[in-house]
mmCIF file of N, CA and C in Angstrom:
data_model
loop_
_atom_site.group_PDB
_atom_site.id
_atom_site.type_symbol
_atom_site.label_atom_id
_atom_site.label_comp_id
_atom_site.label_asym_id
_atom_site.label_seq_id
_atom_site.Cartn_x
_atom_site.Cartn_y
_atom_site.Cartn_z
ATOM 1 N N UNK A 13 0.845 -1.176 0.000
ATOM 2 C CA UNK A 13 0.000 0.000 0.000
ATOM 3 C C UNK A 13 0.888 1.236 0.000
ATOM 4 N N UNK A 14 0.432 2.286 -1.185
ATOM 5 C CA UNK A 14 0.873 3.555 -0.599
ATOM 6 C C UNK A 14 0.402 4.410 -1.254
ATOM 7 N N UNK A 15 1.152 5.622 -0.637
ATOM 8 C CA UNK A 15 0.528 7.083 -0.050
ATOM 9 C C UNK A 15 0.233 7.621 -1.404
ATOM 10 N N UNK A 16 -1.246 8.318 -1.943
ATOM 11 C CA UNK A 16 -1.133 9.175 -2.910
ATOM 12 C C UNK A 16 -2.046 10.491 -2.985
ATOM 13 N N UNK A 17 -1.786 11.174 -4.027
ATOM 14 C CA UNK A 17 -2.772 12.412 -3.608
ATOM 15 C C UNK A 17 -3.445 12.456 -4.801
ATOM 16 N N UNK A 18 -5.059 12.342 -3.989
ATOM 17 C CA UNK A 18 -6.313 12.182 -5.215
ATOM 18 C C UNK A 18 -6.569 13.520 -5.049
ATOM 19 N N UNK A 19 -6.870 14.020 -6.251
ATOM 20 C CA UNK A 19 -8.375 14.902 -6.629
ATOM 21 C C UNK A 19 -9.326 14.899 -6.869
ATOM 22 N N UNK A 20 -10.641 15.270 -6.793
ATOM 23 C CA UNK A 20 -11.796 14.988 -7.488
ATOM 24 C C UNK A 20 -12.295 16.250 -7.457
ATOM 25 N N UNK A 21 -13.121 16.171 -9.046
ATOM 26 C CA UNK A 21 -13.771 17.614 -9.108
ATOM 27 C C UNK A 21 -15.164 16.871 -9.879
ATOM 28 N N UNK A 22 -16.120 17.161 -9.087
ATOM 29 C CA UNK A 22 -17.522 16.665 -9.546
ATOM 30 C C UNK A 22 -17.952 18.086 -10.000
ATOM 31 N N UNK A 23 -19.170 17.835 -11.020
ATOM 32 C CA UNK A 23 -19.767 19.090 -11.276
ATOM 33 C C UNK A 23 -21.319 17.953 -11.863
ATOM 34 N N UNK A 24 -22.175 18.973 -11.550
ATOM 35 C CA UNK A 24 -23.470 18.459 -10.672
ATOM 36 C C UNK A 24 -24.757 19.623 -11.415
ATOM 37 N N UNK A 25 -25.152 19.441 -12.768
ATOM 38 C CA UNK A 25 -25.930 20.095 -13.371
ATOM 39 C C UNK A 25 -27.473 19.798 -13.183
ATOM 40 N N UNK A 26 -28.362 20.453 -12.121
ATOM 41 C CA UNK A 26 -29.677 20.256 -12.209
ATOM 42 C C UNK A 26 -30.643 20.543 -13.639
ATOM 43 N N UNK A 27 -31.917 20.513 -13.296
ATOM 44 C CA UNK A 27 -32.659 20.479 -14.363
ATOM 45 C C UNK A 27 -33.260 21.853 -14.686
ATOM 46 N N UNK A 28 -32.663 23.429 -13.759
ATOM 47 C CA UNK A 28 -32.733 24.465 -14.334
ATOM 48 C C UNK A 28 -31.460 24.673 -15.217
ATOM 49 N N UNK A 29 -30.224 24.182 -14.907
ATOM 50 C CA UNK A 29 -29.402 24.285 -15.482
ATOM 51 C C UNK A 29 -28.448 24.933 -14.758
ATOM 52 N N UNK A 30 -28.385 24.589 -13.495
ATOM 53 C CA UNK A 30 -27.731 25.690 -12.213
ATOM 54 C C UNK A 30 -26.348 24.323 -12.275
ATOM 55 N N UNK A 31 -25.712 24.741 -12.231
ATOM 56 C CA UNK A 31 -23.991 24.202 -12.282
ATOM 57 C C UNK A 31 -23.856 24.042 -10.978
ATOM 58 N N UNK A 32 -23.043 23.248 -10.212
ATOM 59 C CA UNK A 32 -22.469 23.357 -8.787
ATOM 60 C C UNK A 32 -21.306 22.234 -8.972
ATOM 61 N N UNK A 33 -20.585 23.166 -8.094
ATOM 62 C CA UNK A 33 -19.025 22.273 -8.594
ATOM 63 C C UNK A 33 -18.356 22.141 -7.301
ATOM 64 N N UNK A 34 -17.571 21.040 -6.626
ATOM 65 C CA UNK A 34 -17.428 20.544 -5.758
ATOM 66 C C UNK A 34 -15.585 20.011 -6.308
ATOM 67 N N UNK A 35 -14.611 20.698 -5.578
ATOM 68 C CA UNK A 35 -13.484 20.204 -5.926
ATOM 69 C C UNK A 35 -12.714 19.949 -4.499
ATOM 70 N N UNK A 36 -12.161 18.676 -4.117
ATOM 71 C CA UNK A 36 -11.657 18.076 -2.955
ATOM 72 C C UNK A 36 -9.748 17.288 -3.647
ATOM 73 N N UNK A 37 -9.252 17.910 -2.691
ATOM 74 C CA UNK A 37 -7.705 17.623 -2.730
ATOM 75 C C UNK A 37 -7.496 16.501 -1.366
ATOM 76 N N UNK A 38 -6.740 15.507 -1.010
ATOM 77 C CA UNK A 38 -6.556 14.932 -0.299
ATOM 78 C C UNK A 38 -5.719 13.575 -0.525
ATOM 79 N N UNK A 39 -5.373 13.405 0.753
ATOM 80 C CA UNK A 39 -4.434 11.911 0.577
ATOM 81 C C UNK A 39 -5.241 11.126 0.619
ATOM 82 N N UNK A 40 -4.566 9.379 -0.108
ATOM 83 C CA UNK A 40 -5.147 8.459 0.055
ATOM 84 C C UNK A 40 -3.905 7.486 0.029
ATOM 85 N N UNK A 41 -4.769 6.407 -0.265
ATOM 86 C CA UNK A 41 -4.311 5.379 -0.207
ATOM 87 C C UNK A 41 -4.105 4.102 -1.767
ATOM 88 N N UNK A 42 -3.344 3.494 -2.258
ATOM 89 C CA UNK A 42 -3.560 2.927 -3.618
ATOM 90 C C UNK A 42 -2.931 1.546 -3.030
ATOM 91 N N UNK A 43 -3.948 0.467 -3.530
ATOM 92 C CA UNK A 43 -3.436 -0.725 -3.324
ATOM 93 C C UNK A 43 -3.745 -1.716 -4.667
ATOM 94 N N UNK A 44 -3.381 -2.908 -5.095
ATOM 95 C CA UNK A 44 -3.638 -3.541 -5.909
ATOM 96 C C UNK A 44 -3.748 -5.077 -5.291
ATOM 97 N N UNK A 45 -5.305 -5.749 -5.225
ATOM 98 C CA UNK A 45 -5.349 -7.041 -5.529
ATOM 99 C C UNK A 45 -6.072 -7.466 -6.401
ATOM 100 N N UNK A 46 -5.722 -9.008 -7.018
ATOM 101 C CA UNK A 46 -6.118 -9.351 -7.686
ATOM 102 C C UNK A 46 -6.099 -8.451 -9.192
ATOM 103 N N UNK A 47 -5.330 -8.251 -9.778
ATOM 104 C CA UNK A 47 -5.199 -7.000 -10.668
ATOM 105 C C UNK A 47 -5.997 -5.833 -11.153
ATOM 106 N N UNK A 48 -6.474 -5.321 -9.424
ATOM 107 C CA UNK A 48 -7.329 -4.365 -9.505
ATOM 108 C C UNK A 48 -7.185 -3.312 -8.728
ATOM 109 N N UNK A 49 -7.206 -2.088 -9.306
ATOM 110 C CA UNK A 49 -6.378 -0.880 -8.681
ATOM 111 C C UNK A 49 -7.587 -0.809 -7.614
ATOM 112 N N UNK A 50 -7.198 -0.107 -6.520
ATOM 113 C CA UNK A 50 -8.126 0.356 -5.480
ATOM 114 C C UNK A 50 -7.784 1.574 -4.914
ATOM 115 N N UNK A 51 -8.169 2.681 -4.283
ATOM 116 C CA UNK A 51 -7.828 3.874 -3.891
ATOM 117 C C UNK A 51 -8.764 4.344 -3.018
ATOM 118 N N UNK A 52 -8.403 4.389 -1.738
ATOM 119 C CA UNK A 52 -9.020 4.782 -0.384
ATOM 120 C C UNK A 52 -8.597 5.974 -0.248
ATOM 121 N N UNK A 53 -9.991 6.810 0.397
ATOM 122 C CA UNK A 53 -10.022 8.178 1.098
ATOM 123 C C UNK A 53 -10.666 8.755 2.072
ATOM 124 N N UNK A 54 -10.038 9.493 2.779
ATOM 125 C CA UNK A 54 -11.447 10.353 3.371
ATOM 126 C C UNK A 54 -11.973 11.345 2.981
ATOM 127 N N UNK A 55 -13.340 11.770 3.217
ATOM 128 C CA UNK A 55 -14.143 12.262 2.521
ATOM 129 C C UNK A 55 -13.960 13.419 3.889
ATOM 130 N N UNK A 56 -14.301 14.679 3.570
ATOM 131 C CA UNK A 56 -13.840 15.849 4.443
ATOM 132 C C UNK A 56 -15.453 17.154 4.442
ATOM 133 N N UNK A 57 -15.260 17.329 5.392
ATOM 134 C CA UNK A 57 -16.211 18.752 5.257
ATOM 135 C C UNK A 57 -16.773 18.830 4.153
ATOM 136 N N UNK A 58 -15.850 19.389 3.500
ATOM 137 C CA UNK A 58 -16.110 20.324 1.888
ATOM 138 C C UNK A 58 -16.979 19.601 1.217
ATOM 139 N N UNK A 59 -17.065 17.988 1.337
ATOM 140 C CA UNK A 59 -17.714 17.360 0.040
ATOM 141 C C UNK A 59 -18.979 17.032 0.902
ATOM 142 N N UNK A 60 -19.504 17.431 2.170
ATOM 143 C CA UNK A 60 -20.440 17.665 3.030
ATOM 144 C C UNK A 60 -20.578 15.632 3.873
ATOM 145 N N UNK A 61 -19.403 15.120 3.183
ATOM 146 C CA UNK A 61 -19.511 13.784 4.129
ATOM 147 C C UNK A 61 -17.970 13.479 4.724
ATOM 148 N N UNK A 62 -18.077 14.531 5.869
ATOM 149 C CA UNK A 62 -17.178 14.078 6.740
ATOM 150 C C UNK A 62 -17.133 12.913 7.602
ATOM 151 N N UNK A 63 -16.552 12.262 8.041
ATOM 152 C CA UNK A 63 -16.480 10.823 8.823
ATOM 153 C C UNK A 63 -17.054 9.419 7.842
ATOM 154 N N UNK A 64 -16.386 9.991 6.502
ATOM 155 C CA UNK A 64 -17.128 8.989 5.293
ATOM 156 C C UNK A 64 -15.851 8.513 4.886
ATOM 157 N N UNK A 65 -15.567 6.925 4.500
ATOM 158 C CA UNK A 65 -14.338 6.480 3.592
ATOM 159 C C UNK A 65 -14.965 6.209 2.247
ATOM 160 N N UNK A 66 -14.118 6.276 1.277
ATOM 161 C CA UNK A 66 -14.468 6.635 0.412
ATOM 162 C C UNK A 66 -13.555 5.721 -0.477
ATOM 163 N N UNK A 67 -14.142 4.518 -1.198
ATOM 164 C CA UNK A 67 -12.816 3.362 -1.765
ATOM 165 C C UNK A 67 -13.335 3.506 -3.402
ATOM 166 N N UNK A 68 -12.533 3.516 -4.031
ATOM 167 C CA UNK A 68 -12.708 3.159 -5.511
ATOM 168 C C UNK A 68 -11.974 1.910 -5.898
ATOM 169 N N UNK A 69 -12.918 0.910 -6.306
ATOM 170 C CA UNK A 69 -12.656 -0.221 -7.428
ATOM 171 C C UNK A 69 -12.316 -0.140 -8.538
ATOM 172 N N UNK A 70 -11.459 -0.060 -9.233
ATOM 173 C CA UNK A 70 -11.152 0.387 -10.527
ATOM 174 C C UNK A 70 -10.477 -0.625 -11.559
ATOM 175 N N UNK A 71 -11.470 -1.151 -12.229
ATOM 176 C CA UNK A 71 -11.220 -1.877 -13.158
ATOM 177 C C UNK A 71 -11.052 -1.822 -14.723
ATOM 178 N N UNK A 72 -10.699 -2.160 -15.334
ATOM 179 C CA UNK A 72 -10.626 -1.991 -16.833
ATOM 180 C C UNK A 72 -11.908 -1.320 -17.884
ATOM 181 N N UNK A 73 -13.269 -1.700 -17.633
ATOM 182 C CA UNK A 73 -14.219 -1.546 -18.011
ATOM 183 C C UNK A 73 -15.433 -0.309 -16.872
ATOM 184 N N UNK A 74 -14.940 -0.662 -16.037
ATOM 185 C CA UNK A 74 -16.016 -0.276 -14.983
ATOM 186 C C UNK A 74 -15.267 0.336 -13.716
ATOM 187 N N UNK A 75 -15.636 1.260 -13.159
ATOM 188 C CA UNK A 75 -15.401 1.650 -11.794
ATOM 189 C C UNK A 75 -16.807 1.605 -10.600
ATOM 190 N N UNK A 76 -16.172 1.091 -9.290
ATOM 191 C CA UNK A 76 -16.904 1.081 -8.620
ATOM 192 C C UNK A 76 -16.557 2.451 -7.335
ATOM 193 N N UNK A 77 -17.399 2.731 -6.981
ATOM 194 C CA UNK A 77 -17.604 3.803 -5.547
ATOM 195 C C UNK A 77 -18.534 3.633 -4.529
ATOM 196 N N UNK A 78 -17.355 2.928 -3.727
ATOM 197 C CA UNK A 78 -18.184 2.798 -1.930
ATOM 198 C C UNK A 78 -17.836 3.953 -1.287
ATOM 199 N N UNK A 79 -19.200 3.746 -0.769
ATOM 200 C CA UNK A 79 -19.110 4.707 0.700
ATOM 201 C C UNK A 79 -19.452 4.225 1.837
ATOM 202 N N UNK A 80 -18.509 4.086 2.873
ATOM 203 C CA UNK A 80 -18.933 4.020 4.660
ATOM 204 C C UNK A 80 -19.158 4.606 5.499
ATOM 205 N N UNK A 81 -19.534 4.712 6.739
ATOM 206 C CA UNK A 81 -19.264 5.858 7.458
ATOM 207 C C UNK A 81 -20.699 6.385 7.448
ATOM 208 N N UNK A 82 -20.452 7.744 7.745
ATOM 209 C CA UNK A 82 -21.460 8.316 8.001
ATOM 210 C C UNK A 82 -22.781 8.382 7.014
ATOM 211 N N UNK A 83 -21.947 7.809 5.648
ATOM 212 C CA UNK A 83 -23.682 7.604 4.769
ATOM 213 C C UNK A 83 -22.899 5.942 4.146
ATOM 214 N N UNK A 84 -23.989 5.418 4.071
ATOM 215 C CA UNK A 84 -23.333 3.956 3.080
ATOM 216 C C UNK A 84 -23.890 3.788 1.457
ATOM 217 N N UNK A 85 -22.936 4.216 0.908
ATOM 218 C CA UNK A 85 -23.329 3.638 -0.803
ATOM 219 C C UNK A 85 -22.335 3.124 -1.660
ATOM 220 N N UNK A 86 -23.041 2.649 -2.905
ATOM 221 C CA UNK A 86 -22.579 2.078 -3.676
ATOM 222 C C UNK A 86 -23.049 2.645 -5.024
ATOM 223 N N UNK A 87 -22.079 3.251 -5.895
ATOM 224 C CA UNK A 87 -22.436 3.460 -6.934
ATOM 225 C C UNK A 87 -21.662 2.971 -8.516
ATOM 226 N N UNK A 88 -21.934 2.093 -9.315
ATOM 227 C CA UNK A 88 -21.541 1.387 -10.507
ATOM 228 C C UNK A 88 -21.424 1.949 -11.792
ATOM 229 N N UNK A 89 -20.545 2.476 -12.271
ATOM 230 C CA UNK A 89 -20.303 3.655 -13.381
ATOM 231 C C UNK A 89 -19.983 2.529 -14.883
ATOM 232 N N UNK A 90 -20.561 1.633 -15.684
ATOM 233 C CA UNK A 90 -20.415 0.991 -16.668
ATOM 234 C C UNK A 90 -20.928 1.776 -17.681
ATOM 235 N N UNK A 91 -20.175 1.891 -18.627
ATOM 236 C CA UNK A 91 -20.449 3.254 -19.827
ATOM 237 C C UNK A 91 -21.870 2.109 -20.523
ATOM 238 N N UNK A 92 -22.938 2.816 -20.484
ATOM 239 C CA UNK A 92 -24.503 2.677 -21.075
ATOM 240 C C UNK A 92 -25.329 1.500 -19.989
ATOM 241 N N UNK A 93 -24.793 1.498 -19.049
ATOM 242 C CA UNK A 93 -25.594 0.790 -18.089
ATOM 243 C C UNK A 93 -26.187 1.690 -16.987
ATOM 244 N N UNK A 94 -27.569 1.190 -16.914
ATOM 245 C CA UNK A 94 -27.968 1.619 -15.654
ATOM 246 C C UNK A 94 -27.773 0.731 -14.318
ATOM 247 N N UNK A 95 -27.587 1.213 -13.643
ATOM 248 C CA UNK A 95 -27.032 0.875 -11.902
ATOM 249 C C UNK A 95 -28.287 1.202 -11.005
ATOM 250 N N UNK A 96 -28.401 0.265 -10.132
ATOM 251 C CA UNK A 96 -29.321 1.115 -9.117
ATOM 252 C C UNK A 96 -29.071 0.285 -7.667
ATOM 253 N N UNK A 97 -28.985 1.156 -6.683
ATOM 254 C CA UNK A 97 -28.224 1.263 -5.272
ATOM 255 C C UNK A 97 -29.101 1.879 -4.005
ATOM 256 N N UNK A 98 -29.214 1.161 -3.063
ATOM 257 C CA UNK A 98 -29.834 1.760 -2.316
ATOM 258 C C UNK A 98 -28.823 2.532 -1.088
ATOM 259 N N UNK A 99 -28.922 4.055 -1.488
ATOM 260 C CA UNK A 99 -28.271 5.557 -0.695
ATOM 261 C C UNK A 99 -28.685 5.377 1.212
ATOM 262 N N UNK A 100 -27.768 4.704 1.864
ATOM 263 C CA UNK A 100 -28.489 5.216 3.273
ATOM 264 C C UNK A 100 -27.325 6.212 3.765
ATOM 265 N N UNK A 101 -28.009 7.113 4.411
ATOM 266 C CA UNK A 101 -27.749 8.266 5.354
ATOM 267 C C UNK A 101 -28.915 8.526 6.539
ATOM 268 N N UNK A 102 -27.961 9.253 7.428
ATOM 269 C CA UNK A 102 -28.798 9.818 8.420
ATOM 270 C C UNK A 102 -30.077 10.464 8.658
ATOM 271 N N UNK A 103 -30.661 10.711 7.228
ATOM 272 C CA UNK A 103 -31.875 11.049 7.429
ATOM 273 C C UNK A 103 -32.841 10.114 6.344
ATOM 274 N N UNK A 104 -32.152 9.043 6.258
ATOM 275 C CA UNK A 104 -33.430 7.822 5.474
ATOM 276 C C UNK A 104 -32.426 7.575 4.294
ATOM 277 N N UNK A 105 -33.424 6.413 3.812
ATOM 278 C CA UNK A 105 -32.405 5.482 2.886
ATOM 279 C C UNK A 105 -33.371 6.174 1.507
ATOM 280 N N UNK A 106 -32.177 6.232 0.316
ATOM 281 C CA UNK A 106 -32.753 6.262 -0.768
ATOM 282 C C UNK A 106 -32.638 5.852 -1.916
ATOM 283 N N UNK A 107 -33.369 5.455 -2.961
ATOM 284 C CA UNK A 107 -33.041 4.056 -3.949
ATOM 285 C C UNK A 107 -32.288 5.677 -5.077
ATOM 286 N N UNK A 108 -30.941 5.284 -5.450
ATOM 287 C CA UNK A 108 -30.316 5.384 -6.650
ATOM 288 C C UNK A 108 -30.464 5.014 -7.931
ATOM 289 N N UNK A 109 -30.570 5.296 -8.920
ATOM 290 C CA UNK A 109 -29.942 4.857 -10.368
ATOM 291 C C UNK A 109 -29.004 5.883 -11.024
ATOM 292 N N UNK A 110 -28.436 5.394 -11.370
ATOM 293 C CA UNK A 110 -26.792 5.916 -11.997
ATOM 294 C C UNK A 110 -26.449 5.233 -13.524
ATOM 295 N N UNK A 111 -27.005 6.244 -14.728
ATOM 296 C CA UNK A 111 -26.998 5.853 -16.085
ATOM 297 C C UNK A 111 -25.681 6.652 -16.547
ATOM 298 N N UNK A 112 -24.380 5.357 -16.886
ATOM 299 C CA UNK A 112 -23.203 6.372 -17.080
ATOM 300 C C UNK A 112 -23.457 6.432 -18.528
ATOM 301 N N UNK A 113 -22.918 7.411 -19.297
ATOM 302 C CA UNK A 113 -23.095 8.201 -20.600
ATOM 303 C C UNK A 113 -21.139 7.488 -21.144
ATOM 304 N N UNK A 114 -20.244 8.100 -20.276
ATOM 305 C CA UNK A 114 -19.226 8.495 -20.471
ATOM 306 C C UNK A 114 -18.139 7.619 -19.536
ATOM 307 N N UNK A 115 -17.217 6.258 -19.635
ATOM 308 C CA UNK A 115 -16.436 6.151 -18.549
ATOM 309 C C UNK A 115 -15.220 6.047 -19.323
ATOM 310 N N UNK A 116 -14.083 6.982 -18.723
ATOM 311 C CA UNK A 116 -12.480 7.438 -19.699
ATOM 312 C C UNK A 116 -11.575 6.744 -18.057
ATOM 313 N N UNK A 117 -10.638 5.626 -18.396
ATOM 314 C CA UNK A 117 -10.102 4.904 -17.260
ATOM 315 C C UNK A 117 -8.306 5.214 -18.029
ATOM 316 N N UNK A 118 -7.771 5.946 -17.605
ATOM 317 C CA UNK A 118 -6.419 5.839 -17.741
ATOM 318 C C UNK A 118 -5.451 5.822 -16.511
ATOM 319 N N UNK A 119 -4.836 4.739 -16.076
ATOM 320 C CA UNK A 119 -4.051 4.477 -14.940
ATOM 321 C C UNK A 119 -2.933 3.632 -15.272
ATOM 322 N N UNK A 120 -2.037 4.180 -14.744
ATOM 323 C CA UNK A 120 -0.802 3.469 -15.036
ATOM 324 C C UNK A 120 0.190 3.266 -13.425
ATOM 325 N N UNK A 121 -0.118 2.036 -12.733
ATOM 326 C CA UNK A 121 0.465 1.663 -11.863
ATOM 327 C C UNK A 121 0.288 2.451 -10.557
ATOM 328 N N UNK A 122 -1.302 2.563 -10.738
ATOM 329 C CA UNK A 122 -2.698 3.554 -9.597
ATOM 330 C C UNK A 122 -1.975 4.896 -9.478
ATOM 331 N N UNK A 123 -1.902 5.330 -11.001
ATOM 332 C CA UNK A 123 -1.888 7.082 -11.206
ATOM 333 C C UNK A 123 -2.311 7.163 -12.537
ATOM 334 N N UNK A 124 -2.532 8.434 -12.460
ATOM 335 C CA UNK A 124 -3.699 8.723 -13.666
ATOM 336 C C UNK A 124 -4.936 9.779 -13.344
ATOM 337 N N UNK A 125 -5.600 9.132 -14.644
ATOM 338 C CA UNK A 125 -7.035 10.049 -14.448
ATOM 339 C C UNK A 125 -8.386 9.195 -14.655
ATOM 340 N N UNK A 126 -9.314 9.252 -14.066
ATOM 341 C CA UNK A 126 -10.615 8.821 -14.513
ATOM 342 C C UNK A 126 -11.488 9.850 -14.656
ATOM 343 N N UNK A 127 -12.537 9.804 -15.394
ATOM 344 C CA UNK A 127 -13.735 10.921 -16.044
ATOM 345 C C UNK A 127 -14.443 9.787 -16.330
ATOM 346 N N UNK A 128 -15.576 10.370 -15.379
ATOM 347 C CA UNK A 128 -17.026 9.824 -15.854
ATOM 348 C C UNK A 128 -18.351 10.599 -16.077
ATOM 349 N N UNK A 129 -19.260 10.553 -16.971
ATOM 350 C CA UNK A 129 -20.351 11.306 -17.343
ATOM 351 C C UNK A 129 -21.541 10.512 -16.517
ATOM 352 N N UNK A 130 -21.909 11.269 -16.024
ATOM 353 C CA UNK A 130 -23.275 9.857 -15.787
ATOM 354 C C UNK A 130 -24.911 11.107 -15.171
ATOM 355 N N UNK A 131 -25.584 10.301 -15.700
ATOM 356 C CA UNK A 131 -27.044 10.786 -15.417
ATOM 357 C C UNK A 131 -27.519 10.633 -13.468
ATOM 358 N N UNK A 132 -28.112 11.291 -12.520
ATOM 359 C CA UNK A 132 -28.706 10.351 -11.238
ATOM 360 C C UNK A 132 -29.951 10.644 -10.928
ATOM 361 N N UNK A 133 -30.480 9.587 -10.634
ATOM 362 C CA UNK A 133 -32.111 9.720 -10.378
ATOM 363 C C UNK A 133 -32.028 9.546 -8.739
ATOM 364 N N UNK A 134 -33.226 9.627 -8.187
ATOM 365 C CA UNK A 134 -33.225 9.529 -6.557
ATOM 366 C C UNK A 134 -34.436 9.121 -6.546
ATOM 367 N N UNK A 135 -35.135 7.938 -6.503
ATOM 368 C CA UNK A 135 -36.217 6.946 -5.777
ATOM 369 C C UNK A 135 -36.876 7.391 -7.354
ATOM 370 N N UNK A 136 -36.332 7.396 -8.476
ATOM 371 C CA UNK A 136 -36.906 7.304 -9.367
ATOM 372 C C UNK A 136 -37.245 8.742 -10.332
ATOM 373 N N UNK A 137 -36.384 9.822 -9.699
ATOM 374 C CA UNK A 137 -36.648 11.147 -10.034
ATOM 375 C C UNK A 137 -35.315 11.531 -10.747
ATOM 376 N N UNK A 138 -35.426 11.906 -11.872
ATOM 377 C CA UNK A 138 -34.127 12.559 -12.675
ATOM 378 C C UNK A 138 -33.434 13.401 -11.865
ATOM 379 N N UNK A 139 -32.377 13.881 -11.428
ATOM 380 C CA UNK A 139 -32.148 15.000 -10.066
ATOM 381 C C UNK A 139 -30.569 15.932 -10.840
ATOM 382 N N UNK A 140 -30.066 15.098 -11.776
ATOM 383 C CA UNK A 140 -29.273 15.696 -12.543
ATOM 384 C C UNK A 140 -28.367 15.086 -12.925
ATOM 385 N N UNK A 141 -27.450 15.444 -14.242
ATOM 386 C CA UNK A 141 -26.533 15.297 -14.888
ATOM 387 C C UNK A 141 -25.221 15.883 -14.178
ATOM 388 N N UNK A 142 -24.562 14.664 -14.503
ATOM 389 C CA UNK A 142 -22.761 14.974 -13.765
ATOM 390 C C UNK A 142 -21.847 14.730 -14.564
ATOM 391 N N UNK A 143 -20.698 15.275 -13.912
ATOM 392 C CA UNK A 143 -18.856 14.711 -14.591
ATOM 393 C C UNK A 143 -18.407 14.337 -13.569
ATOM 394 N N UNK A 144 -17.550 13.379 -13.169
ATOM 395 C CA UNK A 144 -16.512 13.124 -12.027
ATOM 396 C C UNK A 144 -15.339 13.146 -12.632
ATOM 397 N N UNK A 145 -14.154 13.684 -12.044
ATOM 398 C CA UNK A 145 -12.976 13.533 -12.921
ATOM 399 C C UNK A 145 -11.994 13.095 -11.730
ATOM 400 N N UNK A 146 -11.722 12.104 -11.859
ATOM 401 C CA UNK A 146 -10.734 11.922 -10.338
ATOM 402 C C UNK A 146 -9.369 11.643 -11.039
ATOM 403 N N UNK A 147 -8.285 12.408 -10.427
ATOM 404 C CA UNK A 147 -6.935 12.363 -10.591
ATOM 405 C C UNK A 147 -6.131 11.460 -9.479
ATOM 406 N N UNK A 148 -4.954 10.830 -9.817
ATOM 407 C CA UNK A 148 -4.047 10.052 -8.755
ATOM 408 C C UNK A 148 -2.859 10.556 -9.203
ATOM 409 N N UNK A 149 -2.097 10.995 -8.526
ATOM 410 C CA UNK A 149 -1.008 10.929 -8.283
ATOM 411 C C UNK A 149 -0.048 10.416 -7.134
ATOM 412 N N UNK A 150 1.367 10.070 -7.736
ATOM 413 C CA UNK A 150 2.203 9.787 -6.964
ATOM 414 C C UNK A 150 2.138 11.207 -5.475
ATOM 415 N N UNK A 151 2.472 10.541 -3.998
ATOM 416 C CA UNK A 151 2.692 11.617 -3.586
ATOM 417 C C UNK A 151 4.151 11.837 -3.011
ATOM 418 N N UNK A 152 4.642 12.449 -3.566
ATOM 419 C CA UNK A 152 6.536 12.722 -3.810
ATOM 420 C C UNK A 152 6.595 13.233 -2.013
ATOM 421 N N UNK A 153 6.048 13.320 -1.210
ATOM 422 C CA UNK A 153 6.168 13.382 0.072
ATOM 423 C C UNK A 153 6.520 12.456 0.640
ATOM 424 N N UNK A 154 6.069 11.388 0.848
ATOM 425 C CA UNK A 154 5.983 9.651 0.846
ATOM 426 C C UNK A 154 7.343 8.963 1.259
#
């Protein structure tokens, strides 16, 4: 296992067309089993789920995103598949679907970039269109 520094910059387009953009810097973690990159984090204030870990599965075709902690999910990013996950948090559980448009996987020895496009509904309600773009880097601190 070791030390790296992720980015993520989500941007989060509702159905007036109001933009909201969410960009988080932080350490993690990159491990590989079974020939599958993985990358642990914590999730901080800013991205409004503090006391949340935050693991990415990252496979050739598909990425996965758990969440523990203070909310628990699972969300499945397969370019033209729909996904659907049931969201629990502290104020009630809620059924997900996650229609990715877009999944771009470039990693080379858990650094790189991923970009994903994807549609999200909430108990069956369109709620908006997204990008995730998560970066890895080596962290030369280490």
């Amino acid at each position: 296992m070791r030390t790296v520094v992720v980015s993520v910059i989500g941007i989060q387009r509702d159905q007036a067309g109001e933009e909201n953009r969410l960009e988080l810097m932080t350490a993690g973690r990159h491990y590989q089993k079974n020939n599958i990159d993985y990358i642990r984090y914590d999730e901080s204030a800013i991205s409004g789920l503090e006391g949340t870990h935050t693991t990415l599965k990252i496979m050739e075709h598909c990425l996965v995103l758990l969440r523990t902690g203070t909310v628990e999910q699972k969300m499945v990013f397969q370019q033209g598949i729909v996904e659907e996950s049931l969201y629990h948090t502290p104020f009630g559980d809620f059924q997900l679907s996650v229609r990715t448009g877009e999944l771009k996987i470039h990693l080379n020895e858990g650094c790189g970039k991923i970009q994903v496009d994807y549609e999200l509904m909430l108990d069956g309600q369109w709620q908006s269109a997204n990008q995730l773009v998560i970066e890895i880097r080596e962290d030369r601190k280490s």
